[in-house]
Amino acid sequence: GAMSHQSALGRPHSGKRKLKELLSQKDNRLCADCGAPEPKWASANIGVFICLKCCGVHRSLGSNVSKVLSVTLDEWSDEEIDAMIEVGGNASANSIYEAYLPEGVTKPRPDASHEQRTKFIRSKYELQEFLKPSLRIQSGGNTKHSLQASFSRKILDNFRSSSSSQNSTSVEEYIGTLKIKVLKGTNLAIRDMLSSDPYIILSLGKQKVQTSVVKSNLNPVWNEELKLKIPQDYGSIKVQVYDHDMFSADDIMGEAEIDIQPMITSATAFGDAGMFSDMQIGKWLKSYDNALIEDSPVNIVDGKVKQDLWLRLQNVESGEIELEMEWLP
């Protein structure tokens, strides 16, 4: 009623409002399955708006396949609303679930019988018969638990990753960038008569970036920022310290690997770090087989995801390196 407009604070209404906006998209004004006008129901995990008759069929598939909610009557959780928004509505969902309608299969019409509807809807979502074959989710016994991870979201992720791999230059390929500040080296190994002229190369896959050379210094301070783009299937970052030599090949003065998974996993789990106050969100643990001198926490600091690293160089008699990484999504 008139009251509900007053509640500017009311978080629930903003979710409902987003849902209303989504519902008003042209493609969502017709049932995703039979085309009946003004659908008033939705499958939250699949991400489609459907009419009452199709809703009955969705219900019969069980909530592990389709989680049905009324647009007007039910309370929606933020996750359910976000899942709908992420899929983007009927046209987007159908471009995946009905990508390949075989010869002779037609969508039911608004006046279709319950049997026609059931056959089509089961084939479409439960059996996933009209999907590009590589996208089918093998729904084993565990689907009951994975409802939270929406059906369509899995397929969409799948869809994005399979479509981006064919076109390796596409922007999709990178999930973000790591800004790596090379702070300093301590007690580096001697490679010339009395000292060394160290510089550092960081590499990830085929990408390589390097610092400047610091002359005759075993405790160099660089404070230089380098950037590496992070692909979807990233490995670890290799850190190599070299002694710059005018007359012969540069000698290596130790190396280390940075496992960036703790950083990336926690950063992507939190999404927009700017929404959160300072806190620790992850950690790369020191172990006997890595280069860490102490555990390296991943923190949100001033709305940015950062990680300080203190590494002992491997395959060398001495030397430590300090770095600071920041995630740029």
mmCIF file of N, CA, C and O in Angstrom, residues 179-242:
data_model
loop_
_atom_site.group_PDB
_atom_site.id
_atom_site.type_symbol
_atom_site.label_atom_id
_atom_site.label_comp_id
_atom_site.label_asym_id
_atom_site.label_seq_id
_atom_site.Cartn_x
_atom_site.Cartn_y
_atom_site.Cartn_z
ATOM 1 N N LYS A 179 48.368 -6.314 -10.007
ATOM 2 C CA LYS A 179 49.377 -5.260 -9.967
ATOM 3 C C LYS A 179 50.371 -5.708 -8.891
ATOM 4 O O LYS A 179 49.988 -5.932 -7.741
ATOM 5 N N ILE A 180 51.615 -5.886 -9.286
ATOM 6 C CA ILE A 180 52.595 -6.427 -8.352
ATOM 7 C C ILE A 180 53.652 -5.372 -8.094
ATOM 8 O O ILE A 180 54.340 -4.922 -9.017
ATOM 9 N N LYS A 181 53.734 -4.960 -6.853
ATOM 10 C CA LYS A 181 54.734 -3.956 -6.494
ATOM 11 C C LYS A 181 55.949 -4.700 -5.957
ATOM 12 O O LYS A 181 55.865 -5.386 -4.931
ATOM 13 N N VAL A 182 57.053 -4.609 -6.687
ATOM 14 C CA VAL A 182 58.290 -5.245 -6.221
ATOM 15 C C VAL A 182 58.942 -4.252 -5.276
ATOM 16 O O VAL A 182 59.410 -3.199 -5.691
ATOM 17 N N LEU A 183 58.923 -4.578 -3.982
ATOM 18 C CA LEU A 183 59.407 -3.622 -2.987
ATOM 19 C C LEU A 183 60.923 -3.653 -2.884
ATOM 20 O O LEU A 183 61.601 -2.701 -3.228
ATOM 21 N N LYS A 184 61.457 -4.778 -2.390
ATOM 22 C CA LYS A 184 62.911 -4.783 -2.167
ATOM 23 C C LYS A 184 63.465 -6.198 -2.058
ATOM 24 O O LYS A 184 62.725 -7.169 -1.901
ATOM 25 N N GLY A 185 64.766 -6.283 -2.146
ATOM 26 C CA GLY A 185 65.463 -7.550 -1.931
ATOM 27 C C GLY A 185 66.374 -7.391 -0.725
ATOM 28 O O GLY A 185 66.834 -6.284 -0.425
ATOM 29 N N THR A 186 66.614 -8.485 -0.026
ATOM 30 C CA THR A 186 67.478 -8.442 1.162
ATOM 31 C C THR A 186 68.534 -9.528 1.062
ATOM 32 O O THR A 186 68.191 -10.679 0.739
ATOM 33 N N ASN A 187 69.774 -9.151 1.310
ATOM 34 C CA ASN A 187 70.837 -10.132 1.435
ATOM 35 C C ASN A 187 70.921 -11.043 0.210
ATOM 36 O O ASN A 187 71.003 -12.257 0.333
ATOM 37 N N LEU A 188 70.860 -10.433 -0.988
ATOM 38 C CA LEU A 188 70.916 -11.236 -2.209
ATOM 39 C C LEU A 188 72.311 -11.829 -2.391
ATOM 40 O O LEU A 188 73.282 -11.366 -1.792
ATOM 41 N N ALA A 189 72.386 -12.841 -3.240
ATOM 42 C CA ALA A 189 73.655 -13.549 -3.439
ATOM 43 C C ALA A 189 74.648 -12.687 -4.231
ATOM 44 O O ALA A 189 74.250 -11.889 -5.074
ATOM 45 N N ILE A 190 75.924 -12.890 -3.940
ATOM 46 C CA ILE A 190 76.975 -12.172 -4.669
ATOM 47 C C ILE A 190 77.269 -12.929 -5.962
ATOM 48 O O ILE A 190 77.511 -14.134 -5.942
ATOM 49 N N ARG A 191 77.242 -12.229 -7.090
ATOM 50 C CA ARG A 191 77.486 -12.901 -8.357
ATOM 51 C C ARG A 191 78.660 -12.265 -9.108
ATOM 52 O O ARG A 191 79.161 -12.837 -10.050
ATOM 53 N N ASP A 192 79.068 -11.049 -8.734
ATOM 54 C CA ASP A 192 80.271 -10.473 -9.325
ATOM 55 C C ASP A 192 81.362 -10.561 -8.267
ATOM 56 O O ASP A 192 81.227 -11.296 -7.303
ATOM 57 N N MET A 193 82.397 -9.791 -8.397
ATOM 58 C CA MET A 193 83.502 -9.884 -7.437
ATOM 59 C C MET A 193 83.002 -9.597 -6.023
ATOM 60 O O MET A 193 83.235 -10.360 -5.105
ATOM 61 N N LEU A 194 82.326 -8.470 -5.866
ATOM 62 C CA LEU A 194 81.948 -8.078 -4.514
ATOM 63 C C LEU A 194 80.450 -7.884 -4.350
ATOM 64 O O LEU A 194 79.944 -7.817 -3.243
ATOM 65 N N SER A 195 79.754 -7.709 -5.464
ATOM 66 C CA SER A 195 78.341 -7.379 -5.347
ATOM 67 C C SER A 195 77.584 -7.974 -6.517
ATOM 68 O O SER A 195 78.088 -8.867 -7.207
ATOM 69 N N SER A 196 76.392 -7.473 -6.762
ATOM 70 C CA SER A 196 75.596 -7.908 -7.904
ATOM 71 C C SER A 196 74.786 -6.707 -8.362
ATOM 72 O O SER A 196 74.592 -5.748 -7.619
ATOM 73 N N ASP A 197 74.300 -6.785 -9.607
ATOM 74 C CA ASP A 197 73.436 -5.734 -10.161
ATOM 75 C C ASP A 197 72.076 -6.368 -10.437
ATOM 76 O O ASP A 197 71.786 -6.757 -11.564
ATOM 77 N N PRO A 198 71.256 -6.498 -9.406
ATOM 78 C CA PRO A 198 70.064 -7.329 -9.535
ATOM 79 C C PRO A 198 68.883 -6.670 -10.257
ATOM 80 O O PRO A 198 68.697 -5.457 -10.182
ATOM 81 N N TYR A 199 68.111 -7.488 -10.951
ATOM 82 C CA TYR A 199 66.792 -7.092 -11.442
ATOM 83 C C TYR A 199 65.908 -8.335 -11.347
ATOM 84 O O TYR A 199 66.417 -9.448 -11.187
ATOM 85 N N ILE A 200 64.596 -8.107 -11.411
ATOM 86 C CA ILE A 200 63.656 -9.212 -11.222
ATOM 87 C C ILE A 200 62.768 -9.363 -12.448
ATOM 88 O O ILE A 200 62.312 -8.360 -13.009
ATOM 89 N N ILE A 201 62.558 -10.603 -12.852
ATOM 90 C CA ILE A 201 61.588 -10.897 -13.910
ATOM 91 C C ILE A 201 60.434 -11.686 -13.291
ATOM 92 O O ILE A 201 60.657 -12.651 -12.551
ATOM 93 N N LEU A 202 59.213 -11.232 -13.564
ATOM 94 C CA LEU A 202 58.021 -11.980 -13.156
ATOM 95 C C LEU A 202 57.401 -12.550 -14.413
ATOM 96 O O LEU A 202 57.234 -11.830 -15.402
ATOM 97 N N SER A 203 57.064 -13.826 -14.406
ATOM 98 C CA SER A 203 56.415 -14.378 -15.589
ATOM 99 C C SER A 203 55.196 -15.214 -15.230
ATOM 100 O O SER A 203 55.146 -15.849 -14.176
ATOM 101 N N LEU A 204 54.229 -15.173 -16.124
ATOM 102 C CA LEU A 204 53.000 -15.949 -15.967
ATOM 103 C C LEU A 204 52.625 -16.398 -17.370
ATOM 104 O O LEU A 204 52.329 -15.571 -18.229
ATOM 105 N N GLY A 205 52.673 -17.708 -17.615
ATOM 106 C CA GLY A 205 52.428 -18.176 -18.977
ATOM 107 C C GLY A 205 53.460 -17.545 -19.898
ATOM 108 O O GLY A 205 54.654 -17.574 -19.623
ATOM 109 N N LYS A 206 52.981 -16.924 -20.985
ATOM 110 C CA LYS A 206 53.923 -16.309 -21.922
ATOM 111 C C LYS A 206 54.244 -14.856 -21.569
ATOM 112 O O LYS A 206 55.090 -14.237 -22.206
ATOM 113 N N GLN A 207 53.541 -14.310 -20.567
ATOM 114 C CA GLN A 207 53.798 -12.909 -20.218
ATOM 115 C C GLN A 207 55.039 -12.801 -19.340
ATOM 116 O O GLN A 207 55.241 -13.608 -18.441
ATOM 117 N N LYS A 208 55.840 -11.775 -19.616
ATOM 118 C CA LYS A 208 57.013 -11.508 -18.779
ATOM 119 C C LYS A 208 57.084 -10.008 -18.521
ATOM 120 O O LYS A 208 56.911 -9.222 -19.444
ATOM 121 N N VAL A 209 57.359 -9.634 -17.280
ATOM 122 C CA VAL A 209 57.581 -8.210 -16.977
ATOM 123 C C VAL A 209 58.826 -8.126 -16.106
ATOM 124 O O VAL A 209 59.161 -9.071 -15.393
ATOM 125 N N GLN A 210 59.531 -7.009 -16.189
ATOM 126 C CA GLN A 210 60.735 -6.948 -15.362
ATOM 127 C C GLN A 210 60.990 -5.567 -14.770
ATOM 128 O O GLN A 210 60.529 -4.554 -15.275
ATOM 129 N N THR A 211 61.733 -5.572 -13.672
ATOM 130 C CA THR A 211 62.083 -4.322 -12.996
ATOM 131 C C THR A 211 63.337 -3.748 -13.656
ATOM 132 O O THR A 211 63.966 -4.379 -14.493
ATOM 133 N N SER A 212 63.701 -2.567 -13.202
ATOM 134 C CA SER A 212 64.967 -2.003 -13.661
ATOM 135 C C SER A 212 66.116 -2.682 -12.903
ATOM 136 O O SER A 212 65.899 -3.428 -11.940
ATOM 137 N N VAL A 213 67.342 -2.412 -13.356
ATOM 138 C CA VAL A 213 68.538 -2.981 -12.728
ATOM 139 C C VAL A 213 68.998 -2.025 -11.628
ATOM 140 O O VAL A 213 69.051 -0.818 -11.830
ATOM 141 N N VAL A 214 69.320 -2.577 -10.450
ATOM 142 C CA VAL A 214 69.897 -1.741 -9.387
ATOM 143 C C VAL A 214 71.384 -2.076 -9.318
ATOM 144 O O VAL A 214 71.765 -3.229 -9.119
ATOM 145 N N LYS A 215 72.222 -1.062 -9.517
ATOM 146 C CA LYS A 215 73.675 -1.295 -9.600
ATOM 147 C C LYS A 215 74.292 -1.639 -8.247
ATOM 148 O O LYS A 215 73.955 -1.010 -7.239
ATOM 149 N N SER A 216 75.182 -2.604 -8.263
ATOM 150 C CA SER A 216 76.016 -2.947 -7.100
ATOM 151 C C SER A 216 75.277 -2.855 -5.779
ATOM 152 O O SER A 216 75.597 -2.034 -4.930
ATOM 153 N N ASN A 217 74.268 -3.711 -5.620
ATOM 154 C CA ASN A 217 73.489 -3.626 -4.393
ATOM 155 C C ASN A 217 72.895 -4.986 -4.051
ATOM 156 O O ASN A 217 72.144 -5.550 -4.843
ATOM 157 N N LEU A 218 73.239 -5.507 -2.870
ATOM 158 C CA LEU A 218 72.686 -6.790 -2.447
ATOM 159 C C LEU A 218 71.411 -6.600 -1.630
ATOM 160 O O LEU A 218 70.765 -7.564 -1.229
ATOM 161 N N ASN A 219 71.059 -5.334 -1.362
ATOM 162 C CA ASN A 219 69.809 -5.037 -0.659
ATOM 163 C C ASN A 219 69.030 -3.980 -1.450
ATOM 164 O O ASN A 219 68.759 -2.885 -0.941
ATOM 165 N N PRO A 220 68.695 -4.317 -2.682
ATOM 166 C CA PRO A 220 68.109 -3.303 -3.560
ATOM 167 C C PRO A 220 66.684 -2.933 -3.156
ATOM 168 O O PRO A 220 65.942 -3.770 -2.645
ATOM 169 N N VAL A 221 66.327 -1.664 -3.373
ATOM 170 C CA VAL A 221 64.952 -1.223 -3.193
ATOM 171 C C VAL A 221 64.440 -0.815 -4.571
ATOM 172 O O VAL A 221 65.010 0.065 -5.208
ATOM 173 N N TRP A 222 63.412 -1.498 -5.029
ATOM 174 C CA TRP A 222 62.850 -1.160 -6.343
ATOM 175 C C TRP A 222 61.611 -0.276 -6.230
ATOM 176 O O TRP A 222 61.502 0.729 -6.905
ATOM 177 N N ASN A 223 60.662 -0.691 -5.393
ATOM 178 C CA ASN A 223 59.361 -0.005 -5.339
ATOM 179 C C ASN A 223 58.774 0.228 -6.732
ATOM 180 O O ASN A 223 58.298 1.322 -7.030
ATOM 181 N N GLU A 224 58.842 -0.792 -7.560
ATOM 182 C CA GLU A 224 58.310 -0.649 -8.921
ATOM 183 C C GLU A 224 57.051 -1.480 -9.097
ATOM 184 O O GLU A 224 56.966 -2.606 -8.613
ATOM 185 N N GLU A 225 56.078 -0.903 -9.799
ATOM 186 C CA GLU A 225 54.823 -1.617 -10.034
ATOM 187 C C GLU A 225 54.825 -2.280 -11.395
ATOM 188 O O GLU A 225 55.095 -1.643 -12.409
ATOM 189 N N LEU A 226 54.537 -3.571 -11.406
ATOM 190 C CA LEU A 226 54.444 -4.321 -12.656
ATOM 191 C C LEU A 226 53.034 -4.918 -12.735
ATOM 192 O O LEU A 226 52.390 -5.120 -11.708
ATOM 193 N N LYS A 227 52.566 -5.208 -13.954
ATOM 194 C CA LYS A 227 51.223 -5.776 -14.074
ATOM 195 C C LYS A 227 51.244 -7.050 -14.911
ATOM 196 O O LYS A 227 51.933 -7.113 -15.928
ATOM 197 N N LEU A 228 50.472 -8.031 -14.459
ATOM 198 C CA LEU A 228 50.285 -9.254 -15.244
ATOM 199 C C LEU A 228 48.788 -9.491 -15.409
ATOM 200 O O LEU A 228 48.038 -9.407 -14.433
ATOM 201 N N LYS A 229 48.346 -9.788 -16.622
ATOM 202 C CA LYS A 229 46.945 -10.126 -16.852
ATOM 203 C C LYS A 229 46.743 -11.587 -16.463
ATOM 204 O O LYS A 229 47.578 -12.433 -16.746
ATOM 205 N N ILE A 230 45.621 -11.862 -15.814
ATOM 206 C CA ILE A 230 45.384 -13.219 -15.321
ATOM 207 C C ILE A 230 44.365 -13.932 -16.216
ATOM 208 O O ILE A 230 43.227 -13.499 -16.317
ATOM 209 N N PRO A 231 44.801 -15.023 -16.888
ATOM 210 C CA PRO A 231 43.858 -15.755 -17.734
ATOM 211 C C PRO A 231 42.971 -16.660 -16.885
ATOM 212 O O PRO A 231 43.211 -16.817 -15.688
ATOM 213 N N GLN A 232 41.943 -17.251 -17.509
ATOM 214 C CA GLN A 232 41.026 -18.102 -16.740
ATOM 215 C C GLN A 232 41.738 -19.310 -16.162
ATOM 216 O O GLN A 232 41.489 -19.709 -15.042
ATOM 217 N N ASP A 233 42.635 -19.903 -16.934
ATOM 218 C CA ASP A 233 43.340 -21.063 -16.382
ATOM 219 C C ASP A 233 44.782 -20.664 -16.105
ATOM 220 O O ASP A 233 45.673 -20.916 -16.889
ATOM 221 N N TYR A 234 44.956 -19.975 -14.972
ATOM 222 C CA TYR A 234 46.271 -19.434 -14.626
ATOM 223 C C TYR A 234 47.097 -20.462 -13.873
ATOM 224 O O TYR A 234 46.555 -21.348 -13.224
ATOM 225 N N GLY A 235 48.412 -20.344 -13.985
ATOM 226 C CA GLY A 235 49.287 -21.157 -13.145
ATOM 227 C C GLY A 235 49.858 -20.249 -12.066
ATOM 228 O O GLY A 235 49.227 -19.272 -11.677
ATOM 229 N N SER A 236 51.061 -20.567 -11.607
ATOM 230 C CA SER A 236 51.654 -19.687 -10.599
ATOM 231 C C SER A 236 52.570 -18.681 -11.294
ATOM 232 O O SER A 236 52.970 -18.863 -12.441
ATOM 233 N N ILE A 237 52.881 -17.614 -10.571
ATOM 234 C CA ILE A 237 53.789 -16.595 -11.115
ATOM 235 C C ILE A 237 55.217 -16.991 -10.739
ATOM 236 O O ILE A 237 55.495 -17.300 -9.584
ATOM 237 N N LYS A 238 56.094 -16.993 -11.721
ATOM 238 C CA LYS A 238 57.501 -17.284 -11.442
ATOM 239 C C LYS A 238 58.237 -15.978 -11.186
ATOM 240 O O LYS A 238 58.081 -15.017 -11.925
ATOM 241 N N VAL A 239 59.026 -15.998 -10.128
ATOM 242 C CA VAL A 239 59.845 -14.837 -9.785
ATOM 243 C C VAL A 239 61.293 -15.257 -9.998
ATOM 244 O O VAL A 239 61.733 -16.260 -9.441
ATOM 245 N N GLN A 240 62.021 -14.509 -10.819
ATOM 246 C CA GLN A 240 63.441 -14.827 -11.010
ATOM 247 C C GLN A 240 64.270 -13.572 -10.792
ATOM 248 O O GLN A 240 63.927 -12.508 -11.303
ATOM 249 N N VAL A 241 65.326 -13.728 -10.019
ATOM 250 C CA VAL A 241 66.223 -12.599 -9.773
ATOM 251 C C VAL A 241 67.489 -12.857 -10.578
ATOM 252 O O VAL A 241 68.060 -13.947 -10.527
ATOM 253 N N TYR A 242 67.890 -11.860 -11.360
ATOM 254 C CA TYR A 242 69.096 -12.004 -12.180
ATOM 255 C C TYR A 242 70.106 -10.936 -11.820
ATOM 256 O O TYR A 242 69.754 -9.848 -11.369
#
